[in-house]
DNA sequence: CGGCTGATCGTG
DNA sequence: ACGATCAGCCGA
């Protein structure tokens, strides 16, 4: 396993759009009970603080839930959505500036990660119904959505408000070089209520 | 592939 | 009440 450098505070202490673009190709690492999971980040969204109608912090909503967004760049923000899924974000900028990047999609960085992701993804489904044969379909959609990403990487609300520039279990490392022409931009997903902000091209993917 | 629906619960 | 969602199911 080649050694990759961990991303430092300086990386995250920039505006959310820059961090969102530059996180593409980087590797999210999480220590789980099943082993170390590494995912190459392939899709992100920027949430740009108190002026962004799409953001939880719009209008200065600094609450217990949104508090991690106000923390230093590199702080995790994991919240429960629709009562049953988690969404994983990393705060950008500095203390009191609540910009953040939603991680929407990763692909496994190695064979061990792929195996663990599959196990973690199958577990809840097996519980619901004794359905075999779903494996091939799950493999095609291992972590291609914010909820699926969290399940596949074993991320839950216990991973909220972690300083990812310091943690030994939860951090981001350098990955593969991405040329700017490989980065595509689109509208953010699932924020139709956000008025004109729903049309901003703040979603980035490879 | 695109569209629709039920599931489920912490937060404000 | 309401989601920064997902799986399952339907029809084309």
mmCIF file of N, CA and C in Angstrom, chain A residues 29-151:
data_model
loop_
_atom_site.group_PDB
_atom_site.id
_atom_site.type_symbol
_atom_site.label_atom_id
_atom_site.label_comp_id
_atom_site.label_asym_id
_atom_site.label_seq_id
_atom_site.Cartn_x
_atom_site.Cartn_y
_atom_site.Cartn_z
ATOM 1 N N UNK A 29 -10.272 8.218 3.775
ATOM 2 C CA UNK A 29 -9.848 7.023 4.505
ATOM 3 C C UNK A 29 -10.619 6.926 5.818
ATOM 4 N N UNK A 30 -11.157 5.733 6.097
ATOM 5 C CA UNK A 30 -11.860 5.531 7.362
ATOM 6 C C UNK A 30 -11.517 4.158 7.922
ATOM 7 N N UNK A 31 -11.154 4.139 9.204
ATOM 8 C CA UNK A 31 -10.916 2.864 9.882
ATOM 9 C C UNK A 31 -12.261 2.330 10.374
ATOM 10 N N UNK A 32 -12.618 1.139 9.920
ATOM 11 C CA UNK A 32 -13.879 0.526 10.348
ATOM 12 C C UNK A 32 -13.573 -0.792 11.045
ATOM 13 N N UNK A 33 -14.569 -1.361 11.727
ATOM 14 C CA UNK A 33 -14.363 -2.666 12.372
ATOM 15 C C UNK A 33 -13.970 -3.750 11.368
ATOM 16 N N UNK A 34 -14.325 -3.555 10.109
ATOM 17 C CA UNK A 34 -13.976 -4.554 9.091
ATOM 18 C C UNK A 34 -12.612 -4.302 8.472
ATOM 19 N N UNK A 35 -11.999 -3.154 8.801
ATOM 20 C CA UNK A 35 -10.700 -2.813 8.235
ATOM 21 C C UNK A 35 -10.693 -1.406 7.674
ATOM 22 N N UNK A 36 -9.568 -1.038 7.084
ATOM 23 C CA UNK A 36 -9.432 0.304 6.525
ATOM 24 C C UNK A 36 -10.137 0.394 5.174
ATOM 25 N N UNK A 37 -10.975 1.409 5.036
ATOM 26 C CA UNK A 37 -11.659 1.626 3.753
ATOM 27 C C UNK A 37 -11.124 2.901 3.119
ATOM 28 N N UNK A 38 -10.754 2.792 1.843
ATOM 29 C CA UNK A 38 -10.263 3.959 1.099
ATOM 30 C C UNK A 38 -11.128 4.177 -0.126
ATOM 31 N N UNK A 39 -11.622 5.396 -0.277
ATOM 32 C CA UNK A 39 -12.466 5.720 -1.426
ATOM 33 C C UNK A 39 -11.938 6.930 -2.186
ATOM 34 N N UNK A 40 -11.812 6.789 -3.491
ATOM 35 C CA UNK A 40 -11.404 7.922 -4.335
ATOM 36 C C UNK A 40 -12.625 8.810 -4.559
ATOM 37 N N UNK A 41 -12.490 10.067 -4.197
ATOM 38 C CA UNK A 41 -13.620 10.997 -4.284
ATOM 39 C C UNK A 41 -13.870 11.388 -5.735
ATOM 40 N N UNK A 42 -15.112 11.172 -6.183
ATOM 41 C CA UNK A 42 -15.426 11.442 -7.594
ATOM 42 C C UNK A 42 -16.561 12.441 -7.782
ATOM 43 N N UNK A 43 -17.205 12.845 -6.705
ATOM 44 C CA UNK A 43 -18.292 13.816 -6.836
ATOM 45 C C UNK A 43 -18.464 14.588 -5.535
ATOM 46 N N UNK A 44 -18.574 15.911 -5.655
ATOM 47 C CA UNK A 44 -18.690 16.767 -4.468
ATOM 48 C C UNK A 44 -19.690 17.904 -4.748
ATOM 49 N N UNK A 45 -20.113 18.547 -3.687
ATOM 50 C CA UNK A 45 -20.904 19.768 -3.837
ATOM 51 C C UNK A 45 -20.412 20.792 -2.831
ATOM 52 N N UNK A 46 -20.415 22.060 -3.242
ATOM 53 C CA UNK A 46 -20.008 23.142 -2.345
ATOM 54 C C UNK A 46 -21.234 23.787 -1.716
ATOM 55 N N UNK A 47 -21.154 24.032 -0.419
ATOM 56 C CA UNK A 47 -22.191 24.783 0.297
ATOM 57 C C UNK A 47 -21.512 25.999 0.900
ATOM 58 N N UNK A 48 -22.017 27.183 0.497
ATOM 59 C CA UNK A 48 -21.223 28.397 0.631
ATOM 60 C C UNK A 48 -21.661 29.356 1.726
ATOM 61 N N UNK A 49 -22.086 28.795 2.848
ATOM 62 C CA UNK A 49 -22.234 29.642 4.030
ATOM 63 C C UNK A 49 -23.595 30.283 4.233
ATOM 64 N N UNK A 50 -23.626 31.327 4.988
ATOM 65 C CA UNK A 50 -24.882 31.904 5.468
ATOM 66 C C UNK A 50 -25.674 32.601 4.373
ATOM 67 N N UNK A 51 -25.037 32.893 3.224
ATOM 68 C CA UNK A 51 -25.758 33.561 2.133
ATOM 69 C C UNK A 51 -26.312 32.545 1.135
ATOM 70 N N UNK A 52 -25.963 31.274 1.322
ATOM 71 C CA UNK A 52 -26.345 30.224 0.361
ATOM 72 C C UNK A 52 -27.674 29.590 0.774
ATOM 73 N N UNK A 53 -28.707 29.840 -0.045
ATOM 74 C CA UNK A 53 -30.042 29.334 0.305
ATOM 75 C C UNK A 53 -30.102 27.819 0.353
ATOM 76 N N UNK A 54 -29.141 27.157 -0.267
ATOM 77 C CA UNK A 54 -29.136 25.694 -0.254
ATOM 78 C C UNK A 54 -28.485 25.119 0.984
ATOM 79 N N UNK A 55 -27.860 25.967 1.777
ATOM 80 C CA UNK A 55 -27.073 25.469 2.914
ATOM 81 C C UNK A 55 -27.871 25.420 4.207
ATOM 82 N N UNK A 56 -27.524 24.464 5.036
ATOM 83 C CA UNK A 56 -28.145 24.373 6.356
ATOM 84 C C UNK A 56 -27.869 25.627 7.188
ATOM 85 N N UNK A 57 -26.834 26.363 6.813
ATOM 86 C CA UNK A 57 -26.459 27.549 7.598
ATOM 87 C C UNK A 57 -27.034 28.831 7.013
ATOM 88 N N UNK A 58 -27.922 28.678 6.030
ATOM 89 C CA UNK A 58 -28.507 29.864 5.392
ATOM 90 C C UNK A 58 -29.155 30.779 6.437
ATOM 91 N N UNK A 59 -28.857 32.051 6.320
ATOM 92 C CA UNK A 59 -29.434 33.026 7.238
ATOM 93 C C UNK A 59 -28.798 33.013 8.613
ATOM 94 N N UNK A 60 -27.705 32.281 8.757
ATOM 95 C CA UNK A 60 -27.005 32.254 10.042
ATOM 96 C C UNK A 60 -27.589 31.287 11.049
ATOM 97 N N UNK A 61 -28.089 30.151 10.522
ATOM 98 C CA UNK A 61 -28.648 29.150 11.434
ATOM 99 C C UNK A 61 -27.517 28.354 12.092
ATOM 100 N N UNK A 62 -26.983 28.913 13.127
ATOM 101 C CA UNK A 62 -25.921 28.231 13.878
ATOM 102 C C UNK A 62 -26.566 27.493 15.034
ATOM 103 N N UNK A 63 -26.755 26.190 14.867
ATOM 104 C CA UNK A 63 -27.442 25.376 15.872
ATOM 105 C C UNK A 63 -26.524 24.232 16.267
ATOM 106 N N UNK A 64 -26.990 23.407 17.209
ATOM 107 C CA UNK A 64 -26.190 22.244 17.602
ATOM 108 C C UNK A 64 -25.858 21.399 16.387
ATOM 109 N N UNK A 65 -26.834 21.250 15.483
ATOM 110 C CA UNK A 65 -26.602 20.400 14.318
ATOM 111 C C UNK A 65 -25.550 20.989 13.395
ATOM 112 N N UNK A 66 -25.686 22.288 13.061
ATOM 113 C CA UNK A 66 -24.806 22.881 12.051
ATOM 114 C C UNK A 66 -23.464 23.349 12.604
ATOM 115 N N UNK A 67 -23.294 23.245 13.912
ATOM 116 C CA UNK A 67 -22.082 23.759 14.553
ATOM 117 C C UNK A 67 -20.774 23.319 13.869
ATOM 118 N N UNK A 68 -20.628 22.042 13.486
ATOM 119 C CA UNK A 68 -19.362 21.627 12.860
ATOM 120 C C UNK A 68 -19.025 22.400 11.586
ATOM 121 N N UNK A 69 -20.055 22.891 10.878
ATOM 122 C CA UNK A 69 -19.773 23.677 9.670
ATOM 123 C C UNK A 69 -19.067 24.972 10.018
ATOM 124 N N UNK A 70 -19.277 25.436 11.232
ATOM 125 C CA UNK A 70 -18.657 26.687 11.676
ATOM 126 C C UNK A 70 -17.246 26.461 12.203
ATOM 127 N N UNK A 71 -16.858 25.191 12.290
ATOM 128 C CA UNK A 71 -15.530 24.914 12.839
ATOM 129 C C UNK A 71 -14.467 25.013 11.753
ATOM 130 N N UNK A 72 -13.220 24.726 12.132
ATOM 131 C CA UNK A 72 -12.088 24.896 11.216
ATOM 132 C C UNK A 72 -12.233 24.046 9.961
ATOM 133 N N UNK A 73 -11.678 24.525 8.879
ATOM 134 C CA UNK A 73 -11.617 23.727 7.664
ATOM 135 C C UNK A 73 -10.976 22.386 7.976
ATOM 136 N N UNK A 74 -11.593 21.303 7.472
ATOM 137 C CA UNK A 74 -11.084 19.970 7.772
ATOM 138 C C UNK A 74 -11.889 19.264 8.849
ATOM 139 N N UNK A 75 -12.930 19.941 9.365
ATOM 140 C CA UNK A 75 -13.816 19.321 10.358
ATOM 141 C C UNK A 75 -14.946 18.574 9.652
ATOM 142 N N UNK A 76 -15.244 17.356 10.108
ATOM 143 C CA UNK A 76 -16.329 16.594 9.491
ATOM 144 C C UNK A 76 -17.684 17.110 9.958
ATOM 145 N N UNK A 77 -18.645 17.046 9.075
ATOM 146 C CA UNK A 77 -20.046 17.380 9.414
ATOM 147 C C UNK A 77 -20.910 16.249 8.864
ATOM 148 N N UNK A 78 -21.343 15.364 9.753
ATOM 149 C CA UNK A 78 -22.160 14.212 9.364
ATOM 150 C C UNK A 78 -23.542 14.386 9.975
ATOM 151 N N UNK A 79 -24.565 14.386 9.150
ATOM 152 C CA UNK A 79 -25.912 14.584 9.687
ATOM 153 C C UNK A 79 -26.860 13.527 9.134
ATOM 154 N N UNK A 80 -27.945 13.341 9.844
ATOM 155 C CA UNK A 80 -28.966 12.369 9.453
ATOM 156 C C UNK A 80 -29.942 13.028 8.490
ATOM 157 N N UNK A 81 -30.231 12.344 7.396
ATOM 158 C CA UNK A 81 -31.174 12.906 6.431
ATOM 159 C C UNK A 81 -32.311 11.928 6.171
ATOM 160 N N UNK A 82 -33.501 12.421 6.010
ATOM 161 C CA UNK A 82 -34.688 11.616 5.752
ATOM 162 C C UNK A 82 -34.864 10.520 6.790
ATOM 163 N N UNK A 83 -34.360 10.781 7.989
ATOM 164 C CA UNK A 83 -34.587 9.852 9.075
ATOM 165 C C UNK A 83 -33.820 8.565 9.012
ATOM 166 N N UNK A 84 -33.065 8.324 7.931
ATOM 167 C CA UNK A 84 -32.430 7.005 7.820
ATOM 168 C C UNK A 84 -31.092 6.956 7.115
ATOM 169 N N UNK A 85 -30.629 8.051 6.567
ATOM 170 C CA UNK A 85 -29.326 8.047 5.903
ATOM 171 C C UNK A 85 -28.449 9.144 6.474
ATOM 172 N N UNK A 86 -27.143 8.964 6.298
ATOM 173 C CA UNK A 86 -26.198 9.988 6.718
ATOM 174 C C UNK A 86 -25.621 10.687 5.503
ATOM 175 N N UNK A 87 -25.278 11.952 5.673
ATOM 176 C CA UNK A 87 -24.554 12.700 4.663
ATOM 177 C C UNK A 87 -23.255 13.199 5.280
ATOM 178 N N UNK A 88 -22.173 13.072 4.485
ATOM 179 C CA UNK A 88 -20.824 13.379 4.963
ATOM 180 C C UNK A 88 -20.292 14.640 4.294
ATOM 181 N N UNK A 89 -19.938 15.600 5.108
ATOM 182 C CA UNK A 89 -19.372 16.858 4.610
ATOM 183 C C UNK A 89 -18.047 17.124 5.295
ATOM 184 N N UNK A 90 -17.242 17.977 4.674
ATOM 185 C CA UNK A 90 -16.034 18.478 5.319
ATOM 186 C C UNK A 90 -16.085 20.001 5.293
ATOM 187 N N UNK A 91 -15.925 20.605 6.450
ATOM 188 C CA UNK A 91 -15.946 22.063 6.529
ATOM 189 C C UNK A 91 -14.769 22.656 5.779
ATOM 190 N N UNK A 92 -15.013 23.811 5.161
ATOM 191 C CA UNK A 92 -13.950 24.558 4.497
ATOM 192 C C UNK A 92 -13.725 25.866 5.264
ATOM 193 N N UNK A 93 -12.792 26.669 4.765
ATOM 194 C CA UNK A 93 -12.507 27.973 5.380
ATOM 195 C C UNK A 93 -12.077 27.843 6.839
ATOM 196 N N UNK A 94 -12.299 28.913 7.577
ATOM 197 C CA UNK A 94 -11.797 28.943 8.950
ATOM 198 C C UNK A 94 -12.974 28.973 9.920
ATOM 199 N N UNK A 95 -12.640 28.950 11.201
ATOM 200 C CA UNK A 95 -13.646 29.063 12.258
ATOM 201 C C UNK A 95 -14.649 30.174 11.944
ATOM 202 N N UNK A 96 -15.925 29.898 12.181
ATOM 203 C CA UNK A 96 -17.017 30.877 12.057
ATOM 204 C C UNK A 96 -17.454 31.175 10.620
ATOM 205 N N UNK A 97 -16.787 30.606 9.639
ATOM 206 C CA UNK A 97 -17.219 30.762 8.245
ATOM 207 C C UNK A 97 -17.754 29.409 7.792
ATOM 208 N N UNK A 98 -19.108 29.232 7.750
ATOM 209 C CA UNK A 98 -19.681 27.886 7.611
ATOM 210 C C UNK A 98 -19.792 27.385 6.177
ATOM 211 N N UNK A 99 -18.680 27.329 5.475
ATOM 212 C CA UNK A 99 -18.693 26.701 4.159
ATOM 213 C C UNK A 99 -18.316 25.236 4.320
ATOM 214 N N UNK A 100 -18.808 24.406 3.397
ATOM 215 C CA UNK A 100 -18.535 22.972 3.527
ATOM 216 C C UNK A 100 -18.683 22.291 2.180
ATOM 217 N N UNK A 101 -18.149 21.076 2.114
ATOM 218 C CA UNK A 101 -18.218 20.280 0.896
ATOM 219 C C UNK A 101 -18.918 18.964 1.208
ATOM 220 N N UNK A 102 -20.021 18.723 0.496
ATOM 221 C CA UNK A 102 -20.722 17.438 0.620
ATOM 222 C C UNK A 102 -20.021 16.425 -0.271
ATOM 223 N N UNK A 103 -19.689 15.266 0.299
ATOM 224 C CA UNK A 103 -19.090 14.191 -0.498
ATOM 225 C C UNK A 103 -20.224 13.325 -1.034
ATOM 226 N N UNK A 104 -20.388 13.318 -2.331
ATOM 227 C CA UNK A 104 -21.533 12.631 -2.944
ATOM 228 C C UNK A 104 -21.202 11.256 -3.481
ATOM 229 N N UNK A 105 -19.920 11.027 -3.799
ATOM 230 C CA UNK A 105 -19.602 9.761 -4.458
ATOM 231 C C UNK A 105 -18.125 9.422 -4.337
ATOM 232 N N UNK A 106 -17.846 8.143 -4.078
ATOM 233 C CA UNK A 106 -16.467 7.645 -4.121
ATOM 234 C C UNK A 106 -16.462 6.312 -4.859
ATOM 235 N N UNK A 107 -15.265 5.917 -5.317
ATOM 236 C CA UNK A 107 -15.079 4.554 -5.816
ATOM 237 C C UNK A 107 -13.955 3.923 -5.002
ATOM 238 N N UNK A 108 -14.024 2.606 -4.772
ATOM 239 C CA UNK A 108 -13.010 1.971 -3.937
ATOM 240 C C UNK A 108 -11.614 2.161 -4.518
ATOM 241 N N UNK A 109 -10.636 2.427 -3.614
ATOM 242 C CA UNK A 109 -9.274 2.707 -4.061
ATOM 243 C C UNK A 109 -8.451 1.439 -4.225
ATOM 244 N N UNK A 110 -8.913 0.326 -3.662
ATOM 245 C CA UNK A 110 -8.174 -0.933 -3.755
ATOM 246 C C UNK A 110 -9.146 -2.088 -3.523
ATOM 247 N N UNK A 111 -8.633 -3.310 -3.690
ATOM 248 C CA UNK A 111 -9.498 -4.494 -3.622
ATOM 249 C C UNK A 111 -10.076 -4.705 -2.229
ATOM 250 N N UNK A 112 -9.254 -4.469 -1.206
ATOM 251 C CA UNK A 112 -9.769 -4.658 0.161
ATOM 252 C C UNK A 112 -10.906 -3.680 0.447
ATOM 253 N N UNK A 113 -10.735 -2.442 0.022
ATOM 254 C CA UNK A 113 -11.786 -1.446 0.233
ATOM 255 C C UNK A 113 -13.058 -1.843 -0.481
ATOM 256 N N UNK A 114 -12.922 -2.361 -1.673
ATOM 257 C CA UNK A 114 -14.095 -2.769 -2.429
ATOM 258 C C UNK A 114 -14.858 -3.875 -1.694
ATOM 259 N N UNK A 115 -14.093 -4.812 -1.135
ATOM 260 C CA UNK A 115 -14.742 -5.922 -0.438
ATOM 261 C C UNK A 115 -15.483 -5.431 0.803
ATOM 262 N N UNK A 116 -14.827 -4.547 1.560
ATOM 263 C CA UNK A 116 -15.465 -4.029 2.776
ATOM 264 C C UNK A 116 -16.689 -3.191 2.427
ATOM 265 N N UNK A 117 -16.559 -2.360 1.417
ATOM 266 C CA UNK A 117 -17.709 -1.536 0.999
ATOM 267 C C UNK A 117 -18.896 -2.415 0.635
ATOM 268 N N UNK A 118 -18.603 -3.488 -0.075
ATOM 269 C CA UNK A 118 -19.695 -4.385 -0.475
ATOM 270 C C UNK A 118 -20.348 -5.014 0.749
ATOM 271 N N UNK A 119 -19.520 -5.471 1.682
ATOM 272 C CA UNK A 119 -20.064 -6.063 2.919
ATOM 273 C C UNK A 119 -20.932 -5.064 3.670
ATOM 274 N N UNK A 120 -20.417 -3.849 3.812
ATOM 275 C CA UNK A 120 -21.169 -2.840 4.567
ATOM 276 C C UNK A 120 -22.469 -2.469 3.862
ATOM 277 N N UNK A 121 -22.448 -2.473 2.552
ATOM 278 C CA UNK A 121 -23.656 -2.119 1.791
ATOM 279 C C UNK A 121 -24.684 -3.247 1.817
ATOM 280 N N UNK A 122 -24.199 -4.478 1.795
ATOM 281 C CA UNK A 122 -25.130 -5.604 1.756
ATOM 282 C C UNK A 122 -25.795 -5.838 3.109
ATOM 283 N N UNK A 123 -25.067 -5.509 4.185
ATOM 284 C CA UNK A 123 -25.586 -5.813 5.525
ATOM 285 C C UNK A 123 -27.011 -5.308 5.763
ATOM 286 N N UNK A 124 -27.287 -4.030 5.549
ATOM 287 C CA UNK A 124 -28.649 -3.554 5.823
ATOM 288 C C UNK A 124 -29.694 -4.168 4.906
ATOM 289 N N UNK A 125 -29.307 -4.473 3.680
ATOM 290 C CA UNK A 125 -30.262 -5.041 2.734
ATOM 291 C C UNK A 125 -30.603 -6.474 3.096
ATOM 292 N N UNK A 126 -29.577 -7.244 3.493
ATOM 293 C CA UNK A 126 -29.817 -8.618 3.913
ATOM 294 C C UNK A 126 -30.748 -8.672 5.116
ATOM 295 N N UNK A 127 -30.624 -7.635 5.929
ATOM 296 C CA UNK A 127 -31.455 -7.586 7.130
ATOM 297 C C UNK A 127 -32.929 -7.412 6.759
ATOM 298 N N UNK A 128 -33.151 -6.552 5.788
ATOM 299 C CA UNK A 128 -34.522 -6.265 5.380
ATOM 300 C C UNK A 128 -35.203 -7.476 4.765
ATOM 301 N N UNK A 129 -34.525 -8.034 3.787
ATOM 302 C CA UNK A 129 -35.107 -9.149 3.074
ATOM 303 C C UNK A 129 -33.999 -10.134 2.739
ATOM 304 N N UNK A 130 -34.301 -11.417 2.779
ATOM 305 C CA UNK A 130 -33.294 -12.415 2.393
ATOM 306 C C UNK A 130 -33.177 -12.425 0.882
ATOM 307 N N UNK A 131 -32.471 -11.429 0.366
ATOM 308 C CA UNK A 131 -32.351 -11.338 -1.077
ATOM 309 C C UNK A 131 -30.904 -11.543 -1.488
ATOM 310 N N UNK A 132 -30.621 -12.643 -2.137
ATOM 311 C CA UNK A 132 -29.312 -12.816 -2.766
ATOM 312 C C UNK A 132 -29.463 -12.400 -4.222
ATOM 313 N N UNK A 133 -28.331 -12.298 -4.923
ATOM 314 C CA UNK A 133 -28.404 -11.961 -6.330
ATOM 315 C C UNK A 133 -28.443 -10.470 -6.589
ATOM 316 N N UNK A 134 -28.558 -9.700 -5.507
ATOM 317 C CA UNK A 134 -28.518 -8.247 -5.648
ATOM 318 C C UNK A 134 -27.083 -7.761 -5.726
ATOM 319 N N UNK A 135 -26.150 -8.654 -5.460
ATOM 320 C CA UNK A 135 -24.744 -8.252 -5.355
ATOM 321 C C UNK A 135 -24.231 -7.502 -6.566
ATOM 322 N N UNK A 136 -24.509 -8.009 -7.746
ATOM 323 C CA UNK A 136 -23.948 -7.378 -8.937
ATOM 324 C C UNK A 136 -24.489 -5.971 -9.121
ATOM 325 N N UNK A 137 -25.757 -5.791 -8.792
ATOM 326 C CA UNK A 137 -26.339 -4.459 -8.917
ATOM 327 C C UNK A 137 -25.771 -3.488 -7.893
ATOM 328 N N UNK A 138 -25.585 -3.988 -6.660
ATOM 329 C CA UNK A 138 -24.994 -3.143 -5.621
ATOM 330 C C UNK A 138 -23.575 -2.748 -6.004
ATOM 331 N N UNK A 139 -22.826 -3.680 -6.582
ATOM 332 C CA UNK A 139 -21.446 -3.391 -6.982
ATOM 333 C C UNK A 139 -21.377 -2.216 -7.942
ATOM 334 N N UNK A 140 -22.376 -2.098 -8.785
ATOM 335 C CA UNK A 140 -22.381 -0.998 -9.764
ATOM 336 C C UNK A 140 -22.728 0.320 -9.103
ATOM 337 N N UNK A 141 -23.303 0.259 -7.927
ATOM 338 C CA UNK A 141 -23.708 1.498 -7.239
ATOM 339 C C UNK A 141 -23.224 1.457 -5.796
ATOM 340 N N UNK A 142 -21.953 1.079 -5.638
ATOM 341 C CA UNK A 142 -21.384 0.868 -4.308
ATOM 342 C C UNK A 142 -21.476 2.104 -3.427
ATOM 343 N N UNK A 143 -21.080 3.240 -3.948
ATOM 344 C CA UNK A 143 -21.003 4.460 -3.124
ATOM 345 C C UNK A 143 -21.243 5.689 -3.986
ATOM 346 N N UNK A 144 -22.201 5.581 -4.909
ATOM 347 C CA UNK A 144 -22.458 6.674 -5.860
ATOM 348 C C UNK A 144 -23.656 7.520 -5.432
ATOM 349 N N UNK A 145 -23.583 7.983 -4.206
ATOM 350 C CA UNK A 145 -24.615 8.864 -3.655
ATOM 351 C C UNK A 145 -24.222 9.117 -2.212
ATOM 352 N N UNK A 146 -24.607 10.256 -1.644
ATOM 353 C CA UNK A 146 -24.132 10.608 -0.302
ATOM 354 C C UNK A 146 -24.535 9.604 0.781
ATOM 355 N N UNK A 147 -25.735 9.059 0.693
ATOM 356 C CA UNK A 147 -26.161 8.069 1.678
ATOM 357 C C UNK A 147 -25.410 6.768 1.504
ATOM 358 N N UNK A 148 -25.291 6.337 0.246
ATOM 359 C CA UNK A 148 -24.580 5.099 -0.047
ATOM 360 C C UNK A 148 -23.111 5.216 0.320
ATOM 361 N N UNK A 149 -22.531 6.382 0.082
ATOM 362 C CA UNK A 149 -21.132 6.629 0.438
ATOM 363 C C UNK A 149 -20.918 6.393 1.928
ATOM 364 N N UNK A 150 -21.813 6.910 2.742
ATOM 365 C CA UNK A 150 -21.656 6.763 4.198
ATOM 366 C C UNK A 150 -21.806 5.311 4.631
ATOM 367 N N UNK A 151 -22.772 4.605 4.051
ATOM 368 C CA UNK A 151 -22.930 3.194 4.397
ATOM 369 C C UNK A 151 -21.678 2.421 3.996
#
